[in-house]
Structures are given as C-alpha cells and as structure tokens.
Amino acid sequence: YNQLGWYQLRVNVDFHKHWGWHVDYNQRYEQIGKDLFQKLFRTGIIYKYNEVLQFHTGYVWVENQSYGDFPMDTQGFRFNEHRIYQSAYFQHKTGHLEVRHRVVAEQRWLERKLTNGQDKAEQYNFANRARYQLRFQYSFRKSLLVRKYPFIAAYDEVLVSFGKSIKNKNFDQNRIGFLAGYRFSKSSQIEL
C-alpha cells in the first residue's frame, strides 16, 4: 500500500476532422506530494474514425526512481524507460452515463543499471505490456445540451507484461480510480 500523488497536464489538439496530436506530462509522488519518483512525457498522433472510436500511437519517455515497500530491483538508481504504444478507444453513452473502453499495446525498453564494484553499466531489457481500462463517467447536468457541468468517474485498468525478459510475473498492476471533475467546455476539464 502506497499513498501516491499523480499530477498530469494533458493536451489534445485537433488539426483535421479525423487527425489530432496528443501530449501529456506527469509527475508522480510518493506520500501524495513529498518524494518525486516518476516523470513521464507522452506524445502521439490521434486518428478519430468517428465520435465513438479513435486510435492513438506514439512515444513515451519515463524516468523512474524506486519507491514503496516492494520496489523494482534498481539498486536505488534512477532509470529510464522508452516505449512506443498503440491504443484504441471506444465509448458509448446512455443519457448522463458515458462508458469508455481503452485497449493499449506497449513495447517497452527498460533501463537497468548494473554495478560491478565502482563501475556502472547500462542495459535495456525489452518487454511488452497489454492494458485494458474500463471507465464509467456520470455527468450532473440538467440537459445533454449543457456544455459546463460537474461529473464523477470510476475506472479499473489491468496491466499485464509479457515477453522473454518477464520472468515469473506477468501481472503488472491493477489501477483503480475514483474521480470528481468539472467540464468547462468541450475542450477542457479538470479531474481530482
């Protein structure tokens, strides 16, 4: 059990009816805001097939530091991760309830710093990861035409790693979230 604070700024820019660009930056802290353990930068291209289905592909850079009671085997060093990803988003709405599905495939290169006396060597291990997220969002608005409204959301995301470098542990993480938010316009909202 770890108390983590995840802070993210996310921007999507549409430059065509079907095409867009995505960028987000994350800082993640242990003990809500005390010890920075991860920085994450993600960018990619968005293809919107229609209002219900869209696809993303792109690149992610992550800088990690071990944290928690069961840290990754990094000997206390910061380490980088590079990944490319492909994802599909599907959503459907029923009245005030919106249901979103996200499926992601990630190809990851995880840096490992090896120590041999005083010398430090770097090595990258390759791994695949599959992710699935189911998210429910309920809006509190009097009419579906209203553009500004509060909402609540809940999600569950399961992450499974696989490949030659993954030994004895395929299950990676299960992320569960409960959110409260406010939508200011079609293009901006805040979540806590």
Coordinates of C-alpha atoms in Angstrom, one line a residue:
Y1 CA 0.0 0.0 0.0
N2 CA 1.5 3.3 -1.1
Q3 CA -0.1 6.8 -0.9
L4 CA 0.7 8.3 -4.3
G5 CA 0.0 11.6 -5.9
W6 CA -0.3 11.7 -9.7
Y7 CA -0.3 15.1 -11.3
Q8 CA -0.9 15.3 -15.1
L9 CA -1.3 18.0 -17.7
R10 CA -2.8 16.7 -20.9
V11 CA -3.4 18.4 -24.2
N12 CA -5.1 17.1 -27.4
V13 CA -5.0 19.4 -30.4
D14 CA -7.2 18.7 -33.5
F15 CA -5.7 19.7 -36.8
H16 CA -8.2 18.0 -39.0
K17 CA -11.6 16.4 -38.7
H18 CA -10.0 13.0 -38.2
W19 CA -6.5 13.8 -37.1
G20 CA -5.0 15.2 -33.9
W21 CA -1.9 15.4 -31.7
H22 CA -1.7 14.3 -28.1
V23 CA 0.9 15.4 -25.5
D24 CA 0.9 14.9 -21.7
Y25 CA 3.4 15.3 -18.9
N26 CA 3.1 13.5 -15.5
Q27 CA 4.8 13.9 -12.2
R28 CA 4.1 11.1 -9.6
Y29 CA 5.0 11.4 -6.0
E30 CA 5.1 9.1 -3.0
Q31 CA 3.2 10.3 0.1
I32 CA 0.9 12.4 -2.2
G33 CA 3.4 15.2 -2.9
K34 CA 6.6 14.6 -0.9
D35 CA 9.0 12.4 -2.8
L36 CA 9.1 12.6 -6.6
F37 CA 9.5 9.1 -8.0
Q38 CA 8.5 9.4 -11.7
K39 CA 8.4 11.8 -14.5
L40 CA 6.6 10.8 -17.7
F41 CA 6.3 12.5 -21.1
R42 CA 4.0 11.1 -23.7
T43 CA 3.3 12.3 -27.3
G44 CA 1.4 10.8 -30.2
I45 CA -0.9 11.1 -33.2
I46 CA -4.7 10.6 -32.8
Y47 CA -6.9 9.2 -35.6
K48 CA -10.6 9.7 -34.9
Y49 CA -12.6 7.2 -37.0
N50 CA -15.8 8.7 -35.7
E51 CA -17.3 10.1 -32.4
V52 CA -17.3 6.6 -30.9
L53 CA -13.9 5.1 -32.0
Q54 CA -10.4 6.5 -32.1
F55 CA -6.8 5.3 -32.3
H56 CA -3.6 6.7 -30.9
T57 CA 0.1 5.8 -31.5
G58 CA 3.2 7.4 -30.1
Y59 CA 6.2 7.6 -27.9
V60 CA 6.7 7.7 -24.1
W61 CA 9.8 8.6 -22.0
V62 CA 9.7 7.8 -18.3
E63 CA 12.3 8.5 -15.6
N64 CA 11.7 6.2 -12.6
Q65 CA 13.1 6.0 -9.0
S66 CA 12.3 3.0 -6.8
Y67 CA 9.6 3.6 -4.2
G68 CA 7.4 1.7 -1.8
D69 CA 7.8 -1.4 0.3
F70 CA 8.4 -3.7 -2.7
P71 CA 10.5 -1.6 -5.2
M72 CA 11.7 -2.7 -8.5
D73 CA 15.3 -4.1 -8.5
T74 CA 17.2 -0.9 -9.4
Q75 CA 19.7 -0.8 -6.5
G76 CA 18.3 2.7 -5.8
F77 CA 19.3 4.2 -9.1
R78 CA 17.1 6.3 -11.3
F79 CA 16.4 4.6 -14.6
N80 CA 14.8 5.5 -17.9
E81 CA 12.2 3.7 -19.9
H82 CA 11.4 4.3 -23.5
R83 CA 8.2 2.9 -25.0
I84 CA 6.1 3.1 -28.1
Y85 CA 2.4 2.4 -27.9
Q86 CA -0.7 1.8 -29.9
S87 CA -4.2 2.2 -28.4
A88 CA -7.9 2.1 -29.3
Y89 CA -10.6 4.0 -27.5
F90 CA -14.3 3.0 -27.8
Q91 CA -17.1 4.9 -26.0
H92 CA -20.8 4.8 -25.7
K93 CA -23.3 7.0 -23.9
T94 CA -26.7 6.3 -22.3
G95 CA -28.2 9.5 -21.0
H96 CA -25.9 11.0 -18.4
L97 CA -23.7 7.9 -18.3
E98 CA -20.6 7.5 -20.5
V99 CA -18.7 4.2 -20.7
R100 CA -15.2 4.2 -22.2
H101 CA -13.0 1.3 -23.1
R102 CA -9.3 1.6 -23.7
V103 CA -7.0 -1.1 -25.0
V104 CA -3.3 -0.4 -25.2
A105 CA -0.3 -2.4 -26.5
E106 CA 3.1 -1.1 -25.3
Q107 CA 6.6 -2.0 -26.4
R108 CA 9.0 -1.1 -23.6
W109 CA 12.7 -0.7 -23.3
L110 CA 13.6 -0.6 -19.5
E111 CA 17.0 0.6 -18.5
R112 CA 18.9 -1.4 -15.9
K113 CA 22.0 0.0 -14.2
L114 CA 24.3 -2.8 -13.3
T115 CA 27.1 -2.3 -10.7
N116 CA 30.4 -4.1 -10.8
G117 CA 32.5 -2.6 -7.9
Q118 CA 32.7 1.1 -8.8
D119 CA 31.6 0.7 -12.4
K120 CA 28.1 1.3 -13.6
A121 CA 26.9 -0.2 -16.8
E122 CA 23.6 0.3 -18.6
Q123 CA 21.5 -2.3 -20.2
Y124 CA 18.0 -2.1 -21.7
N125 CA 15.6 -5.0 -21.4
F126 CA 12.7 -5.3 -23.8
A127 CA 9.2 -6.2 -22.7
N128 CA 5.6 -6.0 -24.0
R129 CA 2.7 -4.8 -21.9
A130 CA -1.1 -5.0 -22.6
R131 CA -3.5 -2.7 -20.8
Y132 CA -7.3 -2.6 -20.6
Q133 CA -9.2 0.2 -18.9
L134 CA -13.0 0.4 -18.3
R135 CA -14.2 3.8 -17.2
F136 CA -17.7 5.0 -16.2
Q137 CA -18.4 8.7 -16.1
Y138 CA -21.7 10.2 -14.8
S139 CA -22.5 13.9 -15.6
F140 CA -24.6 16.1 -13.4
R141 CA -26.3 18.3 -15.9
K142 CA -30.0 19.1 -16.5
S143 CA -29.8 18.7 -20.2
L144 CA -27.4 16.9 -22.6
L145 CA -27.0 20.2 -24.4
V146 CA -25.3 21.9 -21.4
R147 CA -21.6 22.3 -22.0
K148 CA -20.4 23.1 -18.4
Y149 CA -21.1 20.5 -15.7
P150 CA -19.7 18.5 -12.8
F151 CA -19.1 14.8 -13.1
I152 CA -17.9 11.8 -11.2
A153 CA -16.0 8.9 -12.7
A154 CA -14.6 5.5 -11.7
Y155 CA -12.2 3.2 -13.6
D156 CA -10.3 0.0 -13.4
E157 CA -7.2 -0.7 -15.5
V158 CA -5.4 -4.0 -15.6
L159 CA -1.8 -4.1 -16.9
V160 CA -0.1 -7.4 -18.0
S161 CA 3.5 -7.7 -19.1
F162 CA 4.8 -10.5 -21.3
G163 CA 7.9 -11.4 -23.3
K164 CA 11.3 -13.2 -22.8
S165 CA 12.6 -10.7 -20.2
I166 CA 9.5 -11.1 -18.0
K167 CA 10.2 -13.9 -15.6
N168 CA 7.7 -15.4 -13.1
K169 CA 5.4 -12.3 -13.1
N170 CA 3.1 -11.4 -15.9
F171 CA 0.5 -9.4 -13.8
D172 CA 1.9 -5.9 -13.6
Q173 CA -0.6 -3.6 -12.0
N174 CA -4.3 -3.1 -11.3
R175 CA -5.1 0.7 -11.2
I176 CA -8.5 1.6 -9.7
G177 CA -9.5 5.3 -9.6
F178 CA -12.4 7.4 -8.3
L179 CA -12.6 10.9 -9.7
A180 CA -14.6 14.1 -9.3
G181 CA -14.4 16.6 -12.0
Y182 CA -15.8 19.7 -13.8
R183 CA -16.1 20.2 -17.5
F184 CA -15.6 23.8 -18.5
S185 CA -16.1 23.3 -22.3
K186 CA -15.9 20.7 -25.0
S187 CA -12.1 21.1 -24.9
S188 CA -11.3 21.5 -21.2
Q189 CA -12.0 19.8 -17.9
I190 CA -10.3 19.2 -14.5
E191 CA -10.3 15.9 -12.5
L192 CA -9.3 15.2 -8.9

